[in-house]
Amino acid sequence: MHAFSPSARLLTHRTKGKRMAKCPFAQWMPLPWSAGHYVAGPFKIVHHTTEGSTAAGAFATYQQSHDIPHFTVDEQFIYQHLDTDVAARALAHPAGTVETNRHSAIQFELVGFAGRPKKKASLTNVGRLCRWIESTHGVPPEWPNGYPNPPVNGRDPGHHNRNEQNWKTKGGHYGHCHVPVNTHWDPAYTADEVAYVMGVPATDDVQLVAEKETLLEMSRRTATPRAARRAVGKKKAARPGSRKPRATKTRATKARKKRKS
């Protein structure tokens, strides 16, 4: 990750006073190659696979191609490369064709292969990320062009629905295989993998909340240790044969000792 630190300074899409659309449980690893602002909607989530076995391999490819998603997901982490309020560049967009990247497409690359089973831990992270995108950008939990076609003997099964009208008018989940004017067949989820991803609940990690709620939660957290200490103190006092705690010396006690001396 440290190899990308110079790139972090090149990211210029932040605007003064604007609230950043950053996933609170993702590792922020910015890259500078956005496709600019969205030009049409509604918002949708596009699922890709990296066609590699490591996140590091995907990062190396991004450095060469500059065709980046918003997120890279593996079994351990969710890495965020772009604010989701700007477009990524992981989809093909031939000149003169329907908008793809800039058609409010929030994209992630899952570390893995279209033709192989996906790791359960990776799919869990995919589900967590999808719930955040759905709630943040109003994406419905639907697949307008149907579920991705699963691989056949590890190969492209063909017959992918790339309905352009759905893409332009319906928010929801799309595989790379569903995007108009694109030819890739990832992510090639099985029906069980789709069901698993869509069934992952929203994360329990810290979310952006109102200031009042934040302060209330902070007060609860700070109150718990004190209560625990009081409970421990009571137990110690009630233990048979234990020594009594020494009395605290007050100013009056100190004054009486001074007069005696």
CSV table of N, CA, C and O in Angstrom, one decimal, residues 1 21-30 55 59 62 69-82 84 106-111 120-133 197 200-205 207:
chain,number,residue,atom,x,y,z
A,1,MET,N,0.8,-1.2,0.0
A,1,MET,CA,0.0,0.0,0.0
A,1,MET,C,0.8,1.3,0.0
A,1,MET,O,0.5,2.3,-0.6
A,21,ALA,N,-18.1,11.1,-0.2
A,21,ALA,CA,-18.8,9.8,-0.2
A,21,ALA,C,-17.8,8.7,-0.1
A,21,ALA,O,-17.4,8.1,-1.0
A,22,LYS,N,-17.3,8.5,1.2
A,22,LYS,CA,-16.3,7.5,1.5
A,22,LYS,C,-16.9,6.4,2.4
A,22,LYS,O,-17.5,6.8,3.4
A,23,CYS,N,-16.7,5.2,2.0
A,23,CYS,CA,-17.2,4.1,2.8
A,23,CYS,C,-16.5,4.1,4.2
A,23,CYS,O,-15.2,4.0,4.2
A,24,PRO,N,-17.2,4.1,5.3
A,24,PRO,CA,-16.5,4.2,6.6
A,24,PRO,C,-15.7,3.0,7.0
A,24,PRO,O,-14.9,3.1,7.9
A,25,PHE,N,-16.0,1.9,6.4
A,25,PHE,CA,-15.2,0.7,6.8
A,25,PHE,C,-14.3,0.2,5.7
A,25,PHE,O,-13.8,-0.9,5.8
A,26,ALA,N,-14.0,1.0,4.7
A,26,ALA,CA,-13.1,0.7,3.7
A,26,ALA,C,-11.7,1.3,4.0
A,26,ALA,O,-11.6,2.3,4.7
A,27,GLN,N,-10.7,0.7,3.4
A,27,GLN,CA,-9.3,1.3,3.5
A,27,GLN,C,-9.2,2.3,2.4
A,27,GLN,O,-9.3,2.0,1.2
A,28,TRP,N,-8.9,3.5,2.8
A,28,TRP,CA,-8.8,4.6,1.8
A,28,TRP,C,-7.5,4.6,1.1
A,28,TRP,O,-6.4,4.8,1.7
A,29,MET,N,-7.5,4.2,-0.2
A,29,MET,CA,-6.3,4.1,-1.0
A,29,MET,C,-6.5,4.8,-2.3
A,29,MET,O,-6.7,4.2,-3.3
A,30,PRO,N,-6.5,6.1,-2.3
A,30,PRO,CA,-6.9,6.9,-3.5
A,30,PRO,C,-5.9,6.7,-4.7
A,30,PRO,O,-4.7,6.6,-4.5
A,55,ALA,N,-4.9,-8.8,-4.4
A,55,ALA,CA,-5.2,-7.3,-4.6
A,55,ALA,C,-4.0,-6.6,-5.1
A,55,ALA,O,-4.1,-5.7,-5.9
A,59,PHE,N,-3.7,-3.9,-8.1
A,59,PHE,CA,-3.1,-2.5,-8.0
A,59,PHE,C,-2.1,-2.3,-9.1
A,59,PHE,O,-2.0,-1.2,-9.6
A,62,TYR,N,-3.8,-1.5,-12.3
A,62,TYR,CA,-4.3,-0.2,-12.3
A,62,TYR,C,-3.2,0.9,-12.7
A,62,TYR,O,-3.5,1.8,-13.4
A,69,PRO,N,-11.6,0.9,-10.7
A,69,PRO,CA,-12.9,0.9,-10.1
A,69,PRO,C,-12.9,1.9,-8.9
A,69,PRO,O,-11.9,2.5,-8.5
A,70,HIS,N,-14.1,2.0,-8.3
A,70,HIS,CA,-14.1,2.7,-7.0
A,70,HIS,C,-13.5,1.9,-5.9
A,70,HIS,O,-12.9,2.5,-5.0
A,71,PHE,N,-13.7,0.6,-5.9
A,71,PHE,CA,-13.3,-0.2,-4.8
A,71,PHE,C,-12.6,-1.5,-5.4
A,71,PHE,O,-13.0,-2.0,-6.5
A,72,THR,N,-11.7,-2.1,-4.6
A,72,THR,CA,-11.2,-3.4,-4.8
A,72,THR,C,-11.5,-4.2,-3.5
A,72,THR,O,-11.3,-3.7,-2.4
A,73,VAL,N,-12.0,-5.4,-3.7
A,73,VAL,CA,-12.5,-6.2,-2.5
A,73,VAL,C,-11.8,-7.6,-2.6
A,73,VAL,O,-11.8,-8.2,-3.6
A,74,ASP,N,-11.2,-8.0,-1.4
A,74,ASP,CA,-10.7,-9.3,-1.3
A,74,ASP,C,-11.3,-9.9,0.0
A,74,ASP,O,-12.2,-9.4,0.6
A,75,GLU,N,-10.8,-11.1,0.5
A,75,GLU,CA,-11.3,-11.7,1.7
A,75,GLU,C,-11.0,-11.0,3.0
A,75,GLU,O,-11.6,-11.2,4.0
A,76,GLN,N,-10.0,-10.0,2.9
A,76,GLN,CA,-9.7,-9.3,4.1
A,76,GLN,C,-10.1,-7.9,4.2
A,76,GLN,O,-10.6,-7.4,5.2
A,77,PHE,N,-10.0,-7.2,3.0
A,77,PHE,CA,-10.2,-5.8,3.0
A,77,PHE,C,-11.1,-5.3,1.9
A,77,PHE,O,-11.3,-6.0,0.9
A,78,ILE,N,-11.7,-4.1,2.1
A,78,ILE,CA,-12.3,-3.3,1.0
A,78,ILE,C,-11.5,-2.1,0.9
A,78,ILE,O,-11.3,-1.3,1.8
A,79,TYR,N,-10.9,-1.9,-0.3
A,79,TYR,CA,-10.1,-0.7,-0.6
A,79,TYR,C,-10.9,0.3,-1.4
A,79,TYR,O,-11.5,-0.1,-2.4
A,80,GLN,N,-10.9,1.5,-1.0
A,80,GLN,CA,-11.6,2.5,-1.8
A,80,GLN,C,-10.6,3.4,-2.5
A,80,GLN,O,-9.7,4.0,-1.9
A,81,HIS,N,-10.7,3.6,-3.8
A,81,HIS,CA,-9.8,4.4,-4.6
A,81,HIS,C,-10.3,5.7,-5.1
A,81,HIS,O,-9.6,6.6,-5.4
A,82,LEU,N,-11.7,5.8,-5.1
A,82,LEU,CA,-12.3,7.1,-5.6
A,82,LEU,C,-13.5,7.3,-4.7
A,82,LEU,O,-14.2,6.4,-4.2
A,84,THR,N,-17.2,8.0,-4.3
A,84,THR,CA,-18.3,7.5,-5.1
A,84,THR,C,-19.1,8.6,-5.8
A,84,THR,O,-20.1,8.3,-6.5
A,106,ILE,N,-21.4,2.8,-10.0
A,106,ILE,CA,-20.4,2.6,-8.9
A,106,ILE,C,-19.9,1.2,-9.0
A,106,ILE,O,-20.6,0.2,-8.9
A,107,GLN,N,-18.5,1.1,-9.1
A,107,GLN,CA,-17.9,-0.1,-9.6
A,107,GLN,C,-16.9,-0.7,-8.5
A,107,GLN,O,-16.2,0.1,-7.9
A,108,PHE,N,-16.9,-2.0,-8.4
A,108,PHE,CA,-15.9,-2.6,-7.6
A,108,PHE,C,-15.3,-3.8,-8.3
A,108,PHE,O,-16.0,-4.5,-9.2
A,109,GLU,N,-14.1,-4.1,-8.1
A,109,GLU,CA,-13.4,-5.3,-8.6
A,109,GLU,C,-13.2,-6.3,-7.4
A,109,GLU,O,-12.6,-6.0,-6.4
A,110,LEU,N,-13.8,-7.5,-7.6
A,110,LEU,CA,-13.6,-8.6,-6.6
A,110,LEU,C,-12.4,-9.4,-7.0
A,110,LEU,O,-12.3,-9.8,-8.2
A,111,VAL,N,-11.4,-9.5,-6.1
A,111,VAL,CA,-10.2,-10.3,-6.4
A,111,VAL,C,-10.6,-11.8,-6.6
A,111,VAL,O,-11.2,-12.4,-5.7
A,120,LYS,N,-15.9,-17.3,0.2
A,120,LYS,CA,-17.0,-16.8,1.1
A,120,LYS,C,-16.7,-15.5,1.8
A,120,LYS,O,-17.5,-14.6,1.9
A,121,ALA,N,-15.5,-15.4,2.3
A,121,ALA,CA,-15.1,-14.2,3.0
A,121,ALA,C,-15.1,-13.0,2.1
A,121,ALA,O,-15.5,-11.9,2.5
A,122,SER,N,-14.7,-13.2,0.9
A,122,SER,CA,-14.7,-12.1,-0.1
A,122,SER,C,-16.1,-11.7,-0.5
A,122,SER,O,-16.5,-10.5,-0.6
A,123,LEU,N,-17.0,-12.7,-0.6
A,123,LEU,CA,-18.4,-12.4,-0.9
A,123,LEU,C,-19.1,-11.6,0.3
A,123,LEU,O,-20.0,-10.8,0.1
A,124,THR,N,-18.7,-12.0,1.5
A,124,THR,CA,-19.2,-11.2,2.7
A,124,THR,C,-18.8,-9.8,2.6
A,124,THR,O,-19.7,-8.9,2.8
A,125,ASN,N,-17.6,-9.5,2.2
A,125,ASN,CA,-17.2,-8.1,2.0
A,125,ASN,C,-17.9,-7.4,0.9
A,125,ASN,O,-18.2,-6.2,1.0
A,126,VAL,N,-18.1,-8.1,-0.2
A,126,VAL,CA,-18.9,-7.6,-1.3
A,126,VAL,C,-20.3,-7.2,-0.8
A,126,VAL,O,-20.8,-6.1,-1.1
A,127,GLY,N,-21.0,-8.1,0.0
A,127,GLY,CA,-22.3,-7.8,0.5
A,127,GLY,C,-22.3,-6.6,1.4
A,127,GLY,O,-23.2,-5.7,1.3
A,128,ARG,N,-21.3,-6.5,2.3
A,128,ARG,CA,-21.2,-5.3,3.2
A,128,ARG,C,-21.1,-4.0,2.4
A,128,ARG,O,-21.8,-3.0,2.7
A,129,LEU,N,-20.2,-4.1,1.4
A,129,LEU,CA,-20.0,-2.9,0.5
A,129,LEU,C,-21.3,-2.5,-0.2
A,129,LEU,O,-21.7,-1.4,-0.3
A,130,CYS,N,-22.0,-3.6,-0.8
A,130,CYS,CA,-23.2,-3.3,-1.5
A,130,CYS,C,-24.3,-2.7,-0.7
A,130,CYS,O,-25.0,-1.8,-1.1
A,131,ARG,N,-24.4,-3.1,0.6
A,131,ARG,CA,-25.4,-2.5,1.5
A,131,ARG,C,-25.1,-1.1,1.7
A,131,ARG,O,-26.0,-0.2,1.8
A,132,TRP,N,-23.8,-0.7,1.8
A,132,TRP,CA,-23.5,0.7,2.1
A,132,TRP,C,-23.8,1.5,0.8
A,132,TRP,O,-24.3,2.6,0.9
A,133,ILE,N,-23.4,1.0,-0.4
A,133,ILE,CA,-23.7,1.7,-1.6
A,133,ILE,C,-25.2,1.9,-1.8
A,133,ILE,O,-25.7,3.0,-2.2
A,197,VAL,N,-24.5,-12.9,-1.5
A,197,VAL,CA,-24.1,-11.5,-1.5
A,197,VAL,C,-25.3,-10.6,-1.1
A,197,VAL,O,-25.2,-9.7,-0.3
A,200,VAL,N,-26.3,-10.7,2.7
A,200,VAL,CA,-25.4,-10.1,3.8
A,200,VAL,C,-26.0,-8.9,4.4
A,200,VAL,O,-26.4,-8.0,3.6
A,201,PRO,N,-26.1,-8.8,5.7
A,201,PRO,CA,-26.8,-7.6,6.3
A,201,PRO,C,-25.9,-6.4,6.3
A,201,PRO,O,-24.7,-6.5,6.0
A,202,ALA,N,-26.4,-5.3,6.5
A,202,ALA,CA,-25.6,-4.0,6.6
A,202,ALA,C,-24.6,-4.2,7.7
A,202,ALA,O,-24.9,-4.9,8.8
A,203,THR,N,-23.5,-3.6,7.6
A,203,THR,CA,-22.4,-3.8,8.5
A,203,THR,C,-22.7,-3.2,9.9
A,203,THR,O,-23.5,-2.2,10.0
A,204,ASP,N,-22.1,-3.7,10.9
A,204,ASP,CA,-22.2,-3.2,12.3
A,204,ASP,C,-21.2,-2.2,12.6
A,204,ASP,O,-21.1,-1.6,13.7
A,205,ASP,N,-20.3,-1.9,11.6
A,205,ASP,CA,-19.2,-1.0,11.8
A,205,ASP,C,-19.7,0.4,12.0
A,205,ASP,O,-20.9,0.7,11.6
A,207,GLN,N,-20.9,4.0,11.4
A,207,GLN,CA,-21.5,4.7,10.3
A,207,GLN,C,-21.5,6.2,10.6
A,207,GLN,O,-21.3,6.7,11.7
